[in-house]
mmCIF file of C-alpha atoms in Angstrom:
data_model
loop_
_atom_site.group_PDB
_atom_site.id
_atom_site.type_symbol
_atom_site.label_atom_id
_atom_site.label_comp_id
_atom_site.label_asym_id
_atom_site.label_seq_id
_atom_site.Cartn_x
_atom_site.Cartn_y
_atom_site.Cartn_z
ATOM 1 C CA MET A 1 0.065 -0.650 0.147
ATOM 2 C CA ARG A 2 1.298 3.138 -0.826
ATOM 3 C CA VAL A 3 1.562 5.357 2.201
ATOM 4 C CA VAL A 4 2.014 9.110 3.754
ATOM 5 C CA PHE A 5 2.979 9.061 7.156
ATOM 6 C CA MET A 6 2.619 11.873 8.987
ATOM 7 C CA GLY A 7 4.591 12.325 12.480
ATOM 8 C CA THR A 8 7.057 14.199 15.102
ATOM 9 C CA PRO A 9 8.265 12.078 18.120
ATOM 10 C CA ALA A 10 10.048 8.987 19.740
ATOM 11 C CA PHE A 11 6.069 8.205 20.278
ATOM 12 C CA SER A 12 6.213 7.722 16.231
ATOM 13 C CA VAL A 13 8.775 6.357 15.159
ATOM 14 C CA PRO A 14 7.923 2.714 16.070
ATOM 15 C CA VAL A 15 4.665 3.470 13.498
ATOM 16 C CA LEU A 16 7.322 4.750 11.521
ATOM 17 C CA GLU A 17 9.818 1.456 11.416
ATOM 18 C CA ALA A 18 6.139 -1.671 11.702
ATOM 19 C CA LEU A 19 4.974 0.020 7.660
ATOM 20 C CA VAL A 20 8.323 0.232 6.715
ATOM 21 C CA ASP A 21 8.812 -3.618 8.206
ATOM 22 C CA ALA A 22 5.024 -4.849 6.893
ATOM 23 C CA GLY A 23 6.505 -3.712 3.256
ATOM 24 C CA HIS A 24 4.502 -0.666 3.017
ATOM 25 C CA ASP A 25 6.035 2.317 -0.182
ATOM 26 C CA ILE A 26 6.548 5.013 1.417
ATOM 27 C CA ALA A 27 5.593 8.040 -0.868
ATOM 28 C CA ALA A 28 6.617 10.796 2.035
ATOM 29 C CA VAL A 29 7.703 11.176 5.639
ATOM 30 C CA TYR A 30 5.890 14.754 7.291
ATOM 31 C CA CYS A 31 7.158 16.141 10.565
ATOM 32 C CA GLN A 32 7.701 18.709 12.026
ATOM 33 C CA PRO A 33 10.438 20.605 11.344
ATOM 34 C CA PRO A 34 14.007 21.064 12.821
ATOM 35 C CA ARG A 35 12.960 23.238 16.289
ATOM 36 C CA PRO A 36 16.696 24.900 17.963
ATOM 37 C CA ALA A 37 17.753 21.774 21.017
ATOM 38 C CA GLY A 38 20.010 21.636 23.120
ATOM 39 C CA ARG A 39 22.905 23.687 25.033
ATOM 40 C CA GLY A 40 24.069 25.772 21.947
ATOM 41 C CA LYS A 41 20.161 25.818 20.386
ATOM 42 C CA LYS A 42 21.199 24.409 17.120
ATOM 43 C CA ASP A 43 17.995 23.758 15.060
ATOM 44 C CA ARG A 44 17.379 19.797 15.767
ATOM 45 C CA PRO A 45 15.826 17.614 13.341
ATOM 46 C CA SER A 46 12.474 15.761 14.952
ATOM 47 C CA PRO A 47 12.723 11.962 16.068
ATOM 48 C CA VAL A 48 10.870 10.864 12.950
ATOM 49 C CA GLN A 49 13.304 12.537 10.222
ATOM 50 C CA SER A 50 15.545 10.965 11.938
ATOM 51 C CA ARG A 51 14.685 8.325 11.168
ATOM 52 C CA ALA A 52 13.165 8.675 8.057
ATOM 53 C CA GLU A 53 16.169 9.773 6.561
ATOM 54 C CA ALA A 54 18.586 7.215 8.102
ATOM 55 C CA LEU A 55 15.426 4.267 6.480
ATOM 56 C CA GLY A 56 16.597 6.809 3.391
ATOM 57 C CA LEU A 57 12.384 8.163 2.428
ATOM 58 C CA THR A 58 11.651 10.951 1.520
ATOM 59 C CA VAL A 59 11.223 13.920 4.072
ATOM 60 C CA ARG A 60 9.238 16.764 3.519
ATOM 61 C CA HIS A 61 8.352 19.263 7.463
ATOM 62 C CA PRO A 62 5.795 23.101 5.822
ATOM 63 C CA ILE A 63 4.963 25.276 8.221
ATOM 64 C CA SER A 64 1.722 24.106 7.312
ATOM 65 C CA LEU A 65 -0.640 22.801 4.884
ATOM 66 C CA LYS A 66 -3.776 25.216 4.338
ATOM 67 C CA THR A 67 -1.615 26.447 1.249
ATOM 68 C CA PRO A 68 -2.704 25.625 -2.121
ATOM 69 C CA ASP A 69 1.232 24.137 -2.986
ATOM 70 C CA ALA A 70 1.197 22.433 0.213
ATOM 71 C CA GLN A 71 -2.178 20.799 -0.763
ATOM 72 C CA SER A 72 -0.225 19.795 -4.074
ATOM 73 C CA ASP A 73 2.034 19.108 -3.469
ATOM 74 C CA PHE A 74 0.218 16.061 -1.150
ATOM 75 C CA ALA A 75 -2.114 15.637 -3.182
ATOM 76 C CA ALA A 76 0.703 14.663 -5.877
ATOM 77 C CA LEU A 77 2.272 12.143 -3.630
ATOM 78 C CA SER A 78 -1.848 9.952 -5.141
ATOM 79 C CA ALA A 79 -1.255 7.744 -1.945
ATOM 80 C CA ASP A 80 -3.638 5.282 -0.616
ATOM 81 C CA VAL A 81 -3.144 6.938 3.111
ATOM 82 C CA ALA A 82 -2.430 8.092 4.937
ATOM 83 C CA VAL A 83 -0.787 7.185 8.491
ATOM 84 C CA VAL A 84 -1.671 10.277 11.448
ATOM 85 C CA VAL A 85 0.473 9.808 14.970
ATOM 86 C CA ALA A 86 1.630 13.049 16.892
ATOM 87 C CA TYR A 87 1.958 14.882 13.907
ATOM 88 C CA GLY A 88 1.276 18.633 15.444
ATOM 89 C CA LEU A 89 -0.677 20.480 12.779
ATOM 90 C CA ILE A 90 -3.903 20.365 12.083
ATOM 91 C CA LEU A 91 -4.712 18.853 8.319
ATOM 92 C CA PRO A 92 -6.857 20.988 6.450
ATOM 93 C CA GLN A 93 -9.755 18.649 4.379
ATOM 94 C CA ALA A 94 -8.236 19.204 1.468
ATOM 95 C CA ILE A 95 -5.217 17.348 3.054
ATOM 96 C CA LEU A 96 -8.038 14.643 4.638
ATOM 97 C CA ASP A 97 -9.706 14.131 1.306
ATOM 98 C CA ALA A 98 -6.407 14.005 -1.441
ATOM 99 C CA PRO A 99 -5.261 9.962 0.016
ATOM 100 C CA ALA A 100 -7.572 7.020 -1.644
ATOM 101 C CA GLY A 101 -8.030 5.349 1.035
ATOM 102 C CA GLY A 102 -8.489 9.196 3.425
ATOM 103 C CA CYS A 103 -6.397 9.821 6.977
ATOM 104 C CA LEU A 104 -6.278 7.178 9.422
ATOM 105 C CA ASN A 105 -5.187 8.666 13.498
ATOM 106 C CA ILE A 106 -3.615 6.464 16.169
ATOM 107 C CA HIS A 107 -4.895 8.452 18.797
ATOM 108 C CA ALA A 108 -3.209 6.609 22.617
ATOM 109 C CA SER A 109 -6.837 6.376 24.266
ATOM 110 C CA LEU A 110 -9.665 4.635 24.401
ATOM 111 C CA LEU A 111 -12.335 7.327 22.709
ATOM 112 C CA PRO A 112 -13.838 9.166 23.169
ATOM 113 C CA ARG A 113 -12.873 9.511 26.217
ATOM 114 C CA TRP A 114 -9.366 11.185 26.091
ATOM 115 C CA ARG A 115 -9.150 13.031 23.217
ATOM 116 C CA GLY A 116 -5.946 15.856 22.793
ATOM 117 C CA ALA A 117 -3.446 16.596 22.966
ATOM 118 C CA ALA A 118 -2.534 14.191 26.501
ATOM 119 C CA PRO A 119 -4.554 11.980 26.686
ATOM 120 C CA ILE A 120 -1.793 8.935 28.097
ATOM 121 C CA HIS A 121 -0.334 11.881 31.109
ATOM 122 C CA ARG A 122 -4.014 12.698 31.769
ATOM 123 C CA ALA A 123 -4.886 8.765 31.633
ATOM 124 C CA ILE A 124 -2.575 7.815 34.541
ATOM 125 C CA MET A 125 -3.293 11.244 36.466
ATOM 126 C CA ALA A 126 -7.010 10.392 36.218
ATOM 127 C CA GLY A 127 -6.583 7.130 37.981
ATOM 128 C CA ASP A 128 -7.395 4.907 34.979
ATOM 129 C CA ARG A 129 -7.804 1.524 35.122
ATOM 130 C CA GLU A 130 -6.621 0.820 30.969
ATOM 131 C CA THR A 131 -6.128 2.823 28.899
ATOM 132 C CA GLY A 132 -5.779 1.862 25.932
ATOM 133 C CA ILE A 133 -5.169 2.580 21.528
ATOM 134 C CA CYS A 134 -7.255 3.674 18.098
ATOM 135 C CA ILE A 135 -7.583 3.435 15.026
ATOM 136 C CA MET A 136 -9.978 6.567 13.192
ATOM 137 C CA GLU A 137 -10.467 8.001 10.514
ATOM 138 C CA MET A 138 -10.135 11.912 10.452
ATOM 139 C CA GLU A 139 -12.846 14.256 10.232
ATOM 140 C CA ALA A 140 -11.997 18.021 10.994
ATOM 141 C CA GLY A 141 -12.900 18.162 14.220
ATOM 142 C CA LEU A 142 -10.741 16.885 17.130
ATOM 143 C CA ASP A 143 -10.368 12.949 17.529
ATOM 144 C CA THR A 144 -14.210 12.837 16.972
ATOM 145 C CA GLY A 145 -14.375 10.293 14.079
ATOM 146 C CA PRO A 146 -15.355 6.661 13.464
ATOM 147 C CA VAL A 147 -13.245 3.977 14.770
ATOM 148 C CA LEU A 148 -11.789 1.315 13.005
ATOM 149 C CA LEU A 149 -9.791 -0.898 15.629
ATOM 150 C CA ARG A 150 -8.789 -0.537 19.642
ATOM 151 C CA LYS A 151 -6.199 -2.839 21.806
ATOM 152 C CA THR A 152 -6.974 -2.156 25.022
ATOM 153 C CA VAL A 153 -4.012 -2.382 28.156
ATOM 154 C CA GLU A 154 -4.515 -2.455 31.945
ATOM 155 C CA ILE A 155 -2.190 0.456 33.730
ATOM 156 C CA GLY A 156 0.183 -0.645 36.438
ATOM 157 C CA ALA A 157 -0.659 0.226 39.038
ATOM 158 C CA GLU A 158 3.232 2.081 39.195
ATOM 159 C CA GLU A 159 3.136 2.662 35.849
ATOM 160 C CA THR A 160 4.568 6.503 34.625
ATOM 161 C CA THR A 161 3.630 8.169 31.310
ATOM 162 C CA GLY A 162 6.759 7.364 30.190
ATOM 163 C CA GLU A 163 6.289 3.249 30.341
ATOM 164 C CA LEU A 164 3.146 3.851 28.957
ATOM 165 C CA HIS A 165 4.394 5.505 26.610
ATOM 166 C CA ASP A 166 6.369 3.109 25.160
ATOM 167 C CA ARG A 167 4.209 0.515 25.563
ATOM 168 C CA LEU A 168 1.674 2.458 23.462
ATOM 169 C CA SER A 169 3.915 2.981 20.993
ATOM 170 C CA VAL A 170 4.555 -0.661 19.894
ATOM 171 C CA LEU A 171 0.815 -1.466 20.369
ATOM 172 C CA GLY A 172 -0.049 1.428 17.941
ATOM 173 C CA ALA A 173 2.287 0.262 15.387
ATOM 174 C CA ASP A 174 1.379 -3.182 15.392
ATOM 175 C CA ALA A 175 -2.167 -2.238 15.497
ATOM 176 C CA ILE A 176 -1.588 -0.087 12.494
ATOM 177 C CA VAL A 177 -0.675 -3.050 11.269
ATOM 178 C CA GLU A 178 -2.980 -4.559 11.453
ATOM 179 C CA ALA A 179 -5.239 -2.121 10.216
ATOM 180 C CA LEU A 180 -3.915 -1.364 6.559
ATOM 181 C CA ALA A 181 -4.016 -5.407 6.758
ATOM 182 C CA ARG A 182 -7.773 -5.824 7.036
ATOM 183 C CA ARG A 183 -9.023 -2.562 5.702
ATOM 184 C CA ASP A 184 -11.898 -4.241 3.599
ATOM 185 C CA GLU A 185 -12.930 -6.266 6.849
ATOM 186 C CA LEU A 186 -13.158 -4.015 9.781
ATOM 187 C CA VAL A 187 -16.079 -1.238 10.205
ATOM 188 C CA ALA A 188 -15.620 2.073 10.461
ATOM 189 C CA ARG A 189 -18.098 2.590 13.900
ATOM 190 C CA PRO A 190 -18.542 6.124 15.335
ATOM 191 C CA GLN A 191 -17.547 7.244 19.154
ATOM 192 C CA PRO A 192 -20.781 7.160 21.333
ATOM 193 C CA GLU A 193 -21.780 10.581 22.859
ATOM 194 C CA ALA A 194 -21.390 8.832 26.034
ATOM 195 C CA GLY A 195 -18.631 9.293 28.095
ATOM 196 C CA VAL A 196 -16.339 12.186 25.932
ATOM 197 C CA SER A 197 -13.560 13.766 28.052
ATOM 198 C CA TYR A 198 -10.843 15.760 26.977
ATOM 199 C CA ALA A 199 -6.289 15.864 27.628
ATOM 200 C CA ALA A 200 -6.250 19.336 27.522
ATOM 201 C CA LYS A 201 -1.960 19.730 26.899
ATOM 202 C CA ILE A 202 0.107 19.983 30.124
ATOM 203 C CA ASP A 203 1.073 23.754 31.809
ATOM 204 C CA LYS A 204 3.926 23.887 34.254
ATOM 205 C CA SER A 205 1.004 25.229 36.058
ATOM 206 C CA GLU A 206 0.263 21.973 36.936
ATOM 207 C CA ALA A 207 3.438 20.206 37.788
ATOM 208 C CA ARG A 208 3.799 21.620 41.715
ATOM 209 C CA VAL A 209 2.608 19.485 43.869
ATOM 210 C CA ASP A 210 0.135 20.337 46.894
ATOM 211 C CA TRP A 211 1.180 18.241 49.726
ATOM 212 C CA THR A 212 -2.847 19.272 50.626
ATOM 213 C CA ARG A 213 -3.949 16.653 48.187
ATOM 214 C CA PRO A 214 -4.812 13.012 48.865
ATOM 215 C CA ALA A 215 -2.289 10.563 48.953
ATOM 216 C CA LEU A 216 -3.809 8.538 45.525
ATOM 217 C CA GLU A 217 -4.021 12.281 44.258
ATOM 218 C CA VAL A 218 0.118 13.037 44.858
ATOM 219 C CA ASP A 219 0.894 9.531 43.356
ATOM 220 C CA ARG A 220 -1.110 9.674 39.938
ATOM 221 C CA LEU A 221 0.261 13.563 39.191
ATOM 222 C CA ILE A 222 3.893 12.309 39.799
ATOM 223 C CA ARG A 223 4.162 8.813 37.879
ATOM 224 C CA GLY A 224 1.207 10.880 35.212
ATOM 225 C CA LEU A 225 4.022 13.772 34.466
ATOM 226 C CA SER A 226 7.287 11.557 34.703
ATOM 227 C CA PRO A 227 9.934 12.339 33.035
ATOM 228 C CA PHE A 228 7.834 15.235 31.770
ATOM 229 C CA PRO A 229 7.600 17.800 32.537
ATOM 230 C CA GLY A 230 8.523 16.049 35.949
ATOM 231 C CA ALA A 231 6.179 17.159 39.317
ATOM 232 C CA TRP A 232 8.184 18.649 41.820
ATOM 233 C CA THR A 233 8.549 20.152 45.131
ATOM 234 C CA MET A 234 10.971 22.293 46.788
ATOM 235 C CA LEU A 235 13.419 21.115 50.013
ATOM 236 C CA ALA A 236 15.465 23.050 51.931
ATOM 237 C CA GLY A 237 15.424 25.259 49.031
ATOM 238 C CA ARG A 238 16.349 23.525 46.249
ATOM 239 C CA ARG A 239 13.977 22.752 43.227
ATOM 240 C CA ILE A 240 13.914 18.057 43.450
ATOM 241 C CA LYS A 241 11.528 17.090 40.282
ATOM 242 C CA LEU A 242 9.776 14.063 41.810
ATOM 243 C CA LEU A 243 9.335 11.170 39.124
ATOM 244 C CA ARG A 244 8.208 7.968 40.924
ATOM 245 C CA SER A 245 6.092 7.752 43.925
ATOM 246 C CA ARG A 246 3.661 4.441 45.525
ATOM 247 C CA VAL A 247 0.697 4.915 48.039
ATOM 248 C CA VAL A 248 1.736 3.339 51.801
ATOM 249 C CA PRO A 249 0.183 3.942 54.803
ATOM 250 C CA GLY A 250 1.076 7.298 57.453
ATOM 251 C CA GLU A 251 -0.137 10.125 58.606
ATOM 252 C CA GLY A 252 0.909 13.453 59.055
ATOM 253 C CA GLU A 253 0.569 17.620 58.151
ATOM 254 C CA PRO A 254 0.920 17.859 54.764
ATOM 255 C CA GLY A 255 3.707 18.317 53.498
ATOM 256 C CA VAL A 256 6.531 16.871 55.836
ATOM 257 C CA VAL A 257 8.779 13.853 55.418
ATOM 258 C CA LEU A 258 7.567 11.003 57.991
ATOM 259 C CA ASP A 259 11.037 8.979 57.392
ATOM 260 C CA GLY A 260 13.437 7.959 54.916
ATOM 261 C CA LEU A 261 11.260 9.706 52.005
ATOM 262 C CA ARG A 262 7.052 9.293 52.906
ATOM 263 C CA VAL A 263 5.906 12.019 52.985
ATOM 264 C CA ALA A 264 2.464 13.201 54.500
ATOM 265 C CA CYS A 265 0.045 13.968 52.138
ATOM 266 C CA GLY A 266 -3.896 15.603 52.695
ATOM 267 C CA THR A 267 -4.427 12.536 53.340
ATOM 268 C CA GLY A 268 -2.485 9.599 53.601
ATOM 269 C CA ALA A 269 1.171 9.027 52.748
ATOM 270 C CA VAL A 270 3.302 8.347 49.517
ATOM 271 C CA GLU A 271 6.877 7.309 49.390
ATOM 272 C CA LEU A 272 9.117 9.503 46.735
ATOM 273 C CA THR A 273 11.641 6.623 44.340
ATOM 274 C CA GLU A 274 12.847 8.241 42.295
ATOM 275 C CA LEU A 275 14.180 11.980 42.490
ATOM 276 C CA GLN A 276 16.528 13.888 39.777
ATOM 277 C CA ALA A 277 17.715 17.416 41.949
ATOM 278 C CA GLU A 278 18.507 20.833 39.969
ATOM 279 C CA GLY A 279 21.647 19.505 38.125
ATOM 280 C CA ARG A 280 22.232 15.872 38.469
ATOM 281 C CA ALA A 281 21.007 12.691 36.897
ATOM 282 C CA ARG A 282 17.536 10.883 38.542
ATOM 283 C CA GLN A 283 18.258 8.637 41.469
ATOM 284 C CA ASP A 284 16.432 6.512 43.243
ATOM 285 C CA GLY A 285 15.832 7.196 46.561
ATOM 286 C CA GLU A 286 17.594 4.926 47.969
ATOM 287 C CA THR A 287 20.827 6.440 46.498
ATOM 288 C CA PHE A 288 18.888 9.593 46.858
ATOM 289 C CA LEU A 289 19.523 10.106 51.006
ATOM 290 C CA ARG A 290 23.107 9.337 50.558
ATOM 291 C CA GLY A 291 23.748 12.579 49.113
ATOM 292 C CA THR A 292 21.044 14.287 50.474
ATOM 293 C CA PRO A 293 19.926 13.536 54.066
ATOM 294 C CA VAL A 294 16.563 14.473 54.751
ATOM 295 C CA ALA A 295 15.616 14.342 58.057
ATOM 296 C CA PRO A 296 11.832 12.897 59.594
ATOM 297 C CA GLY A 297 10.487 16.232 60.228
ATOM 298 C CA THR A 298 11.549 18.340 56.804
ATOM 299 C CA VAL A 299 9.419 20.276 55.234
ATOM 300 C CA LEU A 300 8.259 19.809 51.424
ATOM 301 C CA GLY A 301 7.606 22.351 49.418
ATOM 302 C CA ASP A 302 8.543 25.132 51.275
ATOM 303 C CA GLY A 303 10.894 28.357 49.221
#
């Protein structure tokens, strides 16, 4: 099948590789343009661009798809289908209509739950027990199209967004290969009107831990924002990123260290099991305490 692939971040790379391995003809790869990154702020290609070039594929990164030239260039590829996963640009109707078989999106949630930009983060932050991948026929609305195929997975009790991201990326790759192979037999089913929720982009203001919240919510926030942007708190005037935690027994004043790295919340307590101080590598709790002793009674969040 002749495929236009549209994706940008690391999440999209296994999908591109799976399409190539399945023998599909990749007419072109569309991704976001290189962006300034690193200490030198030099333009850095996206993970998809880097992998596509290594595979010898044609790469395009238009700033917009709304111009007549961009749309005619896309249509000239004469694709059977476009596969879209975390691309980063809204597709105008002319782009959606260009491939003979339309545009298929790989979305990392069980639609209609968590339409939008951050479905993996939001699923963990909300305490969802399961999530998955939907292969959806794209239309003009935000993740509103009918679903061709869905795959469900359980969310681990201590799983982080980073870990779930990697699992869903591989699942999405398998699902799109299956969907293309079964395209003629799959029935596109409209999303139900009940159960719609929106996964808004993560705002940095959400990342500071409010220790007055229940332990369950604090734990979900820490795991849901790990590794990026990373929940954080203050410890002795230093900003500490919190990357992994678990709910444990304990009661006390919110933000007070009970022992080790067990911290009291509004109700209950969490144990911080992976942390990162500014300018340092991430560390497990035991290693962190060897370099930064934390006495019982220490209050987190001040400063």
